[in-house]
PDB file of C-alpha atoms in Angstrom:
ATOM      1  CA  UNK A  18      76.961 162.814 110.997  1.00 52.00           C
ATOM      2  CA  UNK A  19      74.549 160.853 113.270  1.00 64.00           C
ATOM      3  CA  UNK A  20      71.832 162.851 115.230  1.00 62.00           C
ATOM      4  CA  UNK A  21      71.409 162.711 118.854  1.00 73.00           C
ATOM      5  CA  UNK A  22      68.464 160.868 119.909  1.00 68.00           C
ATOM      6  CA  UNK A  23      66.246 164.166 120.718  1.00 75.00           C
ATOM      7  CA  UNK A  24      67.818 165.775 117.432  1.00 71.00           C
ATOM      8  CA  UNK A  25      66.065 162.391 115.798  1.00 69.00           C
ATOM      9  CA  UNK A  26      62.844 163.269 117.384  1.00 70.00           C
ATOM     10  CA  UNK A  27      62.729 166.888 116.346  1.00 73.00           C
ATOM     11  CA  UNK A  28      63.781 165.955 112.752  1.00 73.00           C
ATOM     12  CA  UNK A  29      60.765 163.388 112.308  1.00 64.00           C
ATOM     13  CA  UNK A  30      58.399 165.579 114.088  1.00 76.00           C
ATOM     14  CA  UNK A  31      59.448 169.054 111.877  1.00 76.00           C
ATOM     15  CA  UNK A  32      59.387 166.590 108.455  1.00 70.00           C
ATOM     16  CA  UNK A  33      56.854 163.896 109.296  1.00 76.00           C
ATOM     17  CA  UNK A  34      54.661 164.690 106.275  1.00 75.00           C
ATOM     18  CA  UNK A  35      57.913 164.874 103.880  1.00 75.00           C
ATOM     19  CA  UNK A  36      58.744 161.090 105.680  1.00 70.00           C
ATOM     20  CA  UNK A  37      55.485 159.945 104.275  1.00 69.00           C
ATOM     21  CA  UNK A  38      55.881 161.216 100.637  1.00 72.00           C
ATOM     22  CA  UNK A  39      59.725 160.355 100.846  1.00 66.00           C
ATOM     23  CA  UNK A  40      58.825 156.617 101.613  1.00 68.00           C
ATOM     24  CA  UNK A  41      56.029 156.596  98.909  1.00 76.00           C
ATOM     25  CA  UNK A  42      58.209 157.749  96.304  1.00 72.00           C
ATOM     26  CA  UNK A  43      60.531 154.449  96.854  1.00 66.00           C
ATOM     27  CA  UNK A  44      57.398 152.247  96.951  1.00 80.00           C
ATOM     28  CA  UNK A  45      58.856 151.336 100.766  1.00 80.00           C
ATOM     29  CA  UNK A  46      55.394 150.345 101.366  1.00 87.00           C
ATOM     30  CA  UNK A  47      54.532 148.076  98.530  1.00 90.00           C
ATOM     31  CA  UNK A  48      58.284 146.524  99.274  1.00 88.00           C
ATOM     32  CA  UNK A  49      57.562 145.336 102.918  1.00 90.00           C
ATOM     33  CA  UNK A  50      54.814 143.888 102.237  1.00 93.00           C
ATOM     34  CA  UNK A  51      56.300 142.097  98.978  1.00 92.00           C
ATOM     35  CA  UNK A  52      59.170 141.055 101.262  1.00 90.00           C
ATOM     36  CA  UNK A  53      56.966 139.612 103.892  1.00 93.00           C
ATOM     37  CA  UNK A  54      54.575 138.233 101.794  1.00 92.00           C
ATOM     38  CA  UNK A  55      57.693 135.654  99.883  1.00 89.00           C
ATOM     39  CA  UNK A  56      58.958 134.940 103.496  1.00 88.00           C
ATOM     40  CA  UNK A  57      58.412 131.706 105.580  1.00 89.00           C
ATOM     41  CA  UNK A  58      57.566 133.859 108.317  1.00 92.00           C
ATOM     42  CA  UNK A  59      53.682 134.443 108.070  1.00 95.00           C
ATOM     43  CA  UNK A  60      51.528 132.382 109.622  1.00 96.00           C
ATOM     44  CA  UNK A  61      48.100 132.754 111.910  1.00 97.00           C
ATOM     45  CA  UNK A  62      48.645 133.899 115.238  1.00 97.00           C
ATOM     46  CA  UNK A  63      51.439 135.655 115.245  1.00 98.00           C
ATOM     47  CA  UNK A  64      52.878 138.147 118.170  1.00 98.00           C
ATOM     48  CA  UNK A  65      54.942 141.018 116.458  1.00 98.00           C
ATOM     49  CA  UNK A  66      56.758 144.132 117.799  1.00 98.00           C
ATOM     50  CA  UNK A  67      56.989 146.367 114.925  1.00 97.00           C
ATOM     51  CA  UNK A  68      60.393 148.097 116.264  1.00 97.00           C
ATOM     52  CA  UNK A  69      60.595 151.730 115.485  1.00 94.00           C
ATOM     53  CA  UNK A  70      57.626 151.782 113.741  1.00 94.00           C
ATOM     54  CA  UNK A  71      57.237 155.406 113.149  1.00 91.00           C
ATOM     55  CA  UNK A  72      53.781 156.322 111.428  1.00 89.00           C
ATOM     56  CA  UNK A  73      53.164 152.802 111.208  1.00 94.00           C
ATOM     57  CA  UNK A  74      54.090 151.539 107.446  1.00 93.00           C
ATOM     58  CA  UNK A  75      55.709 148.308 108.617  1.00 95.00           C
ATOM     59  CA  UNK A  76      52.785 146.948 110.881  1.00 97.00           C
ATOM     60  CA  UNK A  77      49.844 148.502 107.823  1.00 96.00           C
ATOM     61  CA  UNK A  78      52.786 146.215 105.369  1.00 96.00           C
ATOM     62  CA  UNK A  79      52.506 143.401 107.592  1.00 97.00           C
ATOM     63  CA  UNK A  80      48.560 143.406 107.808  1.00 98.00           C
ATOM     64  CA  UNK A  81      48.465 143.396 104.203  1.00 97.00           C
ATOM     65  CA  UNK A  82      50.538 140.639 103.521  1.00 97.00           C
ATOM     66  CA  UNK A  83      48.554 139.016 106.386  1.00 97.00           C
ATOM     67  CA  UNK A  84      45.197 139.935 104.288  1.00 96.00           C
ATOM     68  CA  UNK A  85      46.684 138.568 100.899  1.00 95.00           C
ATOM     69  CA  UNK A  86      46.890 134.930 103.318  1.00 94.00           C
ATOM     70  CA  UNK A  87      43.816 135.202 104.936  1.00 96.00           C
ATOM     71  CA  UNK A  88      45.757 135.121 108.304  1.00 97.00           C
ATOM     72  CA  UNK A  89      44.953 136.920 111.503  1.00 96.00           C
ATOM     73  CA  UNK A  90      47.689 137.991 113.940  1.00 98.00           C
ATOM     74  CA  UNK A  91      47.357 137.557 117.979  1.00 97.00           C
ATOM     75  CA  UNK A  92      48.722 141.135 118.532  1.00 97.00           C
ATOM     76  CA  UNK A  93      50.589 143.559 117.120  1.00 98.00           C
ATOM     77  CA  UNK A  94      53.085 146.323 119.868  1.00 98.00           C
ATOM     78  CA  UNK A  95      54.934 149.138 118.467  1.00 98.00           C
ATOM     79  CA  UNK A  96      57.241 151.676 119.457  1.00 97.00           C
ATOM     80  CA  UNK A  97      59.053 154.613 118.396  1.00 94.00           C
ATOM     81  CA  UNK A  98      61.387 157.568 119.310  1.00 91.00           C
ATOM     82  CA  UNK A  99      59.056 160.232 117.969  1.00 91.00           C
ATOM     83  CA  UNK A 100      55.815 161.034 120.123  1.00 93.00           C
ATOM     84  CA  UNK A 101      54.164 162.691 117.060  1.00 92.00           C
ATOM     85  CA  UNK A 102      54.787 159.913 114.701  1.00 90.00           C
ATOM     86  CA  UNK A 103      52.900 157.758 117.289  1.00 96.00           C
ATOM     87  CA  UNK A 104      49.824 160.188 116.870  1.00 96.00           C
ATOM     88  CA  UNK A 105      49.676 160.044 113.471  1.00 94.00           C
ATOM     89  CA  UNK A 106      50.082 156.258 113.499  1.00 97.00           C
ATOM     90  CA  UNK A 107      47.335 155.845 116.177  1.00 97.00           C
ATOM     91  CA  UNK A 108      45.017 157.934 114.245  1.00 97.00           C
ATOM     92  CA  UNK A 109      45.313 156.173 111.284  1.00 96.00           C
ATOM     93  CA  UNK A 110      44.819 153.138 112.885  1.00 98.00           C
ATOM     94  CA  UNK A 111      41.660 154.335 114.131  1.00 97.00           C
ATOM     95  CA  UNK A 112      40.572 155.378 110.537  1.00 97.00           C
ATOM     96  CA  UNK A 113      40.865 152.357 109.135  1.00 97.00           C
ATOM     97  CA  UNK A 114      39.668 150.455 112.174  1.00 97.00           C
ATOM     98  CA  UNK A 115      42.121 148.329 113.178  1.00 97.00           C
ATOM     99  CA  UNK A 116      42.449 146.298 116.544  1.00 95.00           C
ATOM    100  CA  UNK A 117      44.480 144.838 118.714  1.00 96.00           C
ATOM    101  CA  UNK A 118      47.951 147.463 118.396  1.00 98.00           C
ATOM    102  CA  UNK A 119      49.433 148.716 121.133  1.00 98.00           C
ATOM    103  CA  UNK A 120      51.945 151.777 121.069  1.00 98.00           C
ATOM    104  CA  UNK A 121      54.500 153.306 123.487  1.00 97.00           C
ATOM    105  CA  UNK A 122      56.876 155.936 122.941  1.00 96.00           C
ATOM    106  CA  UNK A 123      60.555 154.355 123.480  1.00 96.00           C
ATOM    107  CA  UNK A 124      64.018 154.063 122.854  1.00 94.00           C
ATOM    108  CA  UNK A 125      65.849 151.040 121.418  1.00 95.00           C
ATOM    109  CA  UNK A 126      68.140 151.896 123.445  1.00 94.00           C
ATOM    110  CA  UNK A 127      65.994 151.678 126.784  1.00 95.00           C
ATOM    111  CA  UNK A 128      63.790 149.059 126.048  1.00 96.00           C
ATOM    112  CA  UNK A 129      63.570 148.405 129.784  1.00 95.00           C
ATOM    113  CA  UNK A 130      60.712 151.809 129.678  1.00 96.00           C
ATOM    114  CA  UNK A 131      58.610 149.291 127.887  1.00 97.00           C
ATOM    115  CA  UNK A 132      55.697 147.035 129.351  1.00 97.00           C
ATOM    116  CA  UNK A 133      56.655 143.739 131.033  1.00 96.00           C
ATOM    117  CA  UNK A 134      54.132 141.695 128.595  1.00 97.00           C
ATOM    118  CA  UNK A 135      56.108 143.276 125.510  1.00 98.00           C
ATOM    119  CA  UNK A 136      57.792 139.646 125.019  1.00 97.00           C
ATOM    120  CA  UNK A 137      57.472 136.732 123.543  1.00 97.00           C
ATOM    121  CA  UNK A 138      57.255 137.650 120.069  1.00 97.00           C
ATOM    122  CA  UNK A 139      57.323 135.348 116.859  1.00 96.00           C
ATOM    123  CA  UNK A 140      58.471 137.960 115.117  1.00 95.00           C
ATOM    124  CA  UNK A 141      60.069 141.819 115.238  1.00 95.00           C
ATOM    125  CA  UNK A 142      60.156 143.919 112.544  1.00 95.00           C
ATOM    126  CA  UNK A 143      62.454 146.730 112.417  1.00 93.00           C
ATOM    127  CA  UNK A 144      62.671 149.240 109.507  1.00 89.00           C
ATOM    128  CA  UNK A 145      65.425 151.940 109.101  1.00 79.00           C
ATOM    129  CA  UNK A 146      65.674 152.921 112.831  1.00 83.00           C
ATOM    130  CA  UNK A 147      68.867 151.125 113.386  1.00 83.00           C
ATOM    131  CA  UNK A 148      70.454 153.472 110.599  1.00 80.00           C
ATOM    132  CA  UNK A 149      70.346 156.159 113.543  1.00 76.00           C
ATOM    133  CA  UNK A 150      72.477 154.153 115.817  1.00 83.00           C
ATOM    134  CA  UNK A 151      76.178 154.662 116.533  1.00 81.00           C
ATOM    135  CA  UNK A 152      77.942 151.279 115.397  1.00 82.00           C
ATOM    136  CA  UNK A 153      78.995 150.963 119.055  1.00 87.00           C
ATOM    137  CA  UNK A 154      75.360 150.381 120.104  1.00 88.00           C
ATOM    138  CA  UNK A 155      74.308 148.238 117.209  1.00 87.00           C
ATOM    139  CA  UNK A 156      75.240 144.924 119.157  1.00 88.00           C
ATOM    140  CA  UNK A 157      73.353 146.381 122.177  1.00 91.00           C
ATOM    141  CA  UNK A 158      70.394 146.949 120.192  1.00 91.00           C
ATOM    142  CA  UNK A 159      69.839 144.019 119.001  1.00 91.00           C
ATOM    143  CA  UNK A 160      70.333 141.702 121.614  1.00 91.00           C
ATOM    144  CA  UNK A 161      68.209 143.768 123.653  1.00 94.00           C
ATOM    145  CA  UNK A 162      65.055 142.961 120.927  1.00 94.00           C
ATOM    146  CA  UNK A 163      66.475 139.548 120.295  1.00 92.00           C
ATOM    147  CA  UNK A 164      65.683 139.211 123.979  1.00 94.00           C
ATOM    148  CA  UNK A 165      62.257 140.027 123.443  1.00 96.00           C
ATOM    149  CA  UNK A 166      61.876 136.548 120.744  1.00 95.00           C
ATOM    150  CA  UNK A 167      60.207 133.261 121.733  1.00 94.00           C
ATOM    151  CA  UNK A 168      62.865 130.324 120.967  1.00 91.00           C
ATOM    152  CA  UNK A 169      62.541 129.680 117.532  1.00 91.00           C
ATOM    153  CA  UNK A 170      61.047 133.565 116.811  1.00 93.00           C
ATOM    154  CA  UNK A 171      62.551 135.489 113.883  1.00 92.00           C
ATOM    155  CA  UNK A 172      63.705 139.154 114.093  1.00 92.00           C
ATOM    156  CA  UNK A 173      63.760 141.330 110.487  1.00 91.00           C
ATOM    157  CA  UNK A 174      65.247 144.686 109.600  1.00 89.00           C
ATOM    158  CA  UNK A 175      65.425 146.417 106.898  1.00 84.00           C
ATOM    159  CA  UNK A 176      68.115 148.569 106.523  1.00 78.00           C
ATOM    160  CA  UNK A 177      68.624 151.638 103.710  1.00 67.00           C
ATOM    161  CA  UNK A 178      70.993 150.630 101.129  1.00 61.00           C
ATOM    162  CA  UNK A 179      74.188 152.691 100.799  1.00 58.00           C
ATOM    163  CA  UNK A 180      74.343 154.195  97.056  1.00 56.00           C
ATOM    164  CA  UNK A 181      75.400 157.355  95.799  1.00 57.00           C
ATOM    165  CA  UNK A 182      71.957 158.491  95.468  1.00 54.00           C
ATOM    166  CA  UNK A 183      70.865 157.442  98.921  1.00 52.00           C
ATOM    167  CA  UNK A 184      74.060 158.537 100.620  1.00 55.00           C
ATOM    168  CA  UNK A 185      72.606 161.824  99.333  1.00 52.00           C
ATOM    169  CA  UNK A 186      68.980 161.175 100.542  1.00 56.00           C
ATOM    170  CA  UNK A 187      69.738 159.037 103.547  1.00 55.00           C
ATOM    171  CA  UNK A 188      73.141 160.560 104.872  1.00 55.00           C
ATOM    172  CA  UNK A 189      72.141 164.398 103.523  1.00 49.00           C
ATOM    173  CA  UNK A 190      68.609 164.908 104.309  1.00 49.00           C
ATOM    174  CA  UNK A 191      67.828 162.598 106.684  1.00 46.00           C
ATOM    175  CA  UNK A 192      71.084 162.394 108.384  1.00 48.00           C
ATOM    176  CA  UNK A 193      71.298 158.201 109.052  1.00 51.00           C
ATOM    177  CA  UNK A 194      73.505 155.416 107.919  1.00 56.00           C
ATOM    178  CA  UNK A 195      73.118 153.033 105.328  1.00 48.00           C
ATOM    179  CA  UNK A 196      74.975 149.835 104.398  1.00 48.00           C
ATOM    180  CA  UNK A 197      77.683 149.101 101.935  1.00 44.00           C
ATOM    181  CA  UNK A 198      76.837 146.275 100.471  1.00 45.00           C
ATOM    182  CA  UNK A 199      74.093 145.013  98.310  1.00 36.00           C
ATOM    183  CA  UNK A 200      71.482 143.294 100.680  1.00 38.00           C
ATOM    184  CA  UNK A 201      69.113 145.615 102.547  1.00 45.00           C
ATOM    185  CA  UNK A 202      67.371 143.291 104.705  1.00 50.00           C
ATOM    186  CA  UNK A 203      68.364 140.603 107.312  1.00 48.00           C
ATOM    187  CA  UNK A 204      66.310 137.731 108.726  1.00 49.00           C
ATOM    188  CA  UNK A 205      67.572 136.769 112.087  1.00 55.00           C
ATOM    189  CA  UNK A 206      66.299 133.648 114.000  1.00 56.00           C
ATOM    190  CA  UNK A 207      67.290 133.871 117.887  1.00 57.00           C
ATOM    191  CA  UNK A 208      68.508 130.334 117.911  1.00 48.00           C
ATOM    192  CA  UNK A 209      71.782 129.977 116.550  1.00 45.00           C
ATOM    193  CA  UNK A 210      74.780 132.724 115.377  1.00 35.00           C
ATOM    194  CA  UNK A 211      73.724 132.612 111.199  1.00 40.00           C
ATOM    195  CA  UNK A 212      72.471 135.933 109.656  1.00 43.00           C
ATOM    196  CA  UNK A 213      70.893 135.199 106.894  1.00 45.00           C
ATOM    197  CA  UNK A 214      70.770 138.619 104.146  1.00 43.00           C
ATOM    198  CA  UNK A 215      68.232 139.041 101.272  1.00 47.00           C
ATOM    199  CA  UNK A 216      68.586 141.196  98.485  1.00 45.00           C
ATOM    200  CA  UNK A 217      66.811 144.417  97.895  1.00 48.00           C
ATOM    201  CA  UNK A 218      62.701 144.474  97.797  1.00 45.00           C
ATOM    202  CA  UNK A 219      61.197 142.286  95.361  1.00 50.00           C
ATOM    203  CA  UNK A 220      60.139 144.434  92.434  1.00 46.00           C
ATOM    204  CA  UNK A 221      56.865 145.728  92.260  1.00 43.00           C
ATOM    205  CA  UNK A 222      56.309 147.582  89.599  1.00 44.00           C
ATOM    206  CA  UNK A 223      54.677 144.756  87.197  1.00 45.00           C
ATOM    207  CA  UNK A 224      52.481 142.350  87.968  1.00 43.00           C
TER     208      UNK A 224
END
C-alpha cells in the first residue's frame, strides 16, 4: 500500500539512518556510480538535477564517476520530499567540501515550488522516488522533469526491481513499488518517444 506524501516524509525522517545502512548493504552506491560511469552520458560541464535525492547518494555516485574521468560538472540542484534527509545531505556535503549543489525541499509532484533557474539540465537523475508514486501520476511526473531537459538532455531513473525478496524489503518495510520485469534502470532522452531499459547494476564485487 502506497504512503501518502507526508506519511513518506515521516517514514524517511523516523528511519533515515536504517535508509543509509539498507542502501549500503545492496552496494546501491557502488552501482550508480558503476552505471554512470559505462554510460555515454558523462562529460565536462554538465548541469544535473539529482531528483529525489534524499541524503545525497546519487549526486556523491555521480561525482565519483565524474572523478574516475577527470571531469568537472557546471552545477549540480537537488531536491527531495524529506526536510531531514536534506540536512543530512547538506552536512555531508560540507564535510567533504563540496561546491556548487544547491538543495530545496520539494515535491515531484509540485515542481512549480522550485526555482525558475532549475532548468536546462543535461541530465536528471532520479533514484527510487518514483516507486512512491501512484501509477496515475507517473506520466505527470515525468513530463514535468522531462520539462526541465535541454533538447538533446538525458533523464535516468533507477527504479527497485520487483523480486520476492525485495517485494518483502521494498513493498514491506519501506512501503514503495517496484517493477516486474528484469531491467531496473531507464535512460530517457527528451527528443523522441524510445525508452531505452538497462539491466540491473553492473557487478561490483570483483575487480
Amino acid at each position: 500500500m502506497l504512503l501518502s506524501r507526508s506519511a513518506v516524509e515521516e517514514l524517511y525522517t523516523r528511519r533515515i539512518d536504517r535508509y543509509g545502512s539498507f542502501i549500503a548493504a545492496f552496494q546501491s552506491p557502488q552501482g550508480t556510480q558503476a552505471l554512470l560511469q559505462r554510460s555515454h552520458l558523462l562529460r565536462a560541464g554538465l548541469r544535473v538535477l539529482d531528483a529525489g535525492c534524499g541524503f545525497g547518494m546519487v549526486t556523491f555516485a555521480f561525482l565519483a564517476a565524474l572523478r574516475e574521468r577527470n571531469l568537472h560538472y557546471e552545477t549540480i540542484d537537488a531536491f527531495d520530499l524529506t526536510a531531514a534527509m536534506l540536512a543530512r545531505f547538506h552536512s555531508e556535503l560540507e564535510t567533504r567540501g563540496v561546491s556548487r549543489v544547491q538543495l530545496q525541499q520539494a515535491d515531484v509532484l509540485a515542481l512549480d515550488t522550485l526555482p525558475p533557474s532549475w532548468t536546462n539540465y543535461d541530465l536528471i537523475i532520479s533514484a527510487s522516488m518514483l516507486e512512491y508514486l501512484p501509477k496515475r501520476d507517473l506520466p505527470r511526473a515525468l513530463a514535468g522533469l522531462s520539462a526541465r531537459l535541454t533538447p538533446d538532455g538525458h533523464m535516468v531513473v533507477i527504479i527497485t526491481r520487483k523480486t520476492p525478496e525485495t517485494r518483502v524489503l521494498i513493498d514491506w518495510w519501506w512501503h514503495a513499488n517496484g517493477i516486474p520485469r528484469t531491467n531496473c534502470c531507464a535512460l530517457s532522452p527528451k527528443q523522441g518517444s524510445e525508452t531505452r531499459y538497462s539491466s540491473a547494476f553492473p557487478d561490483v564485487t570483483s575487480g
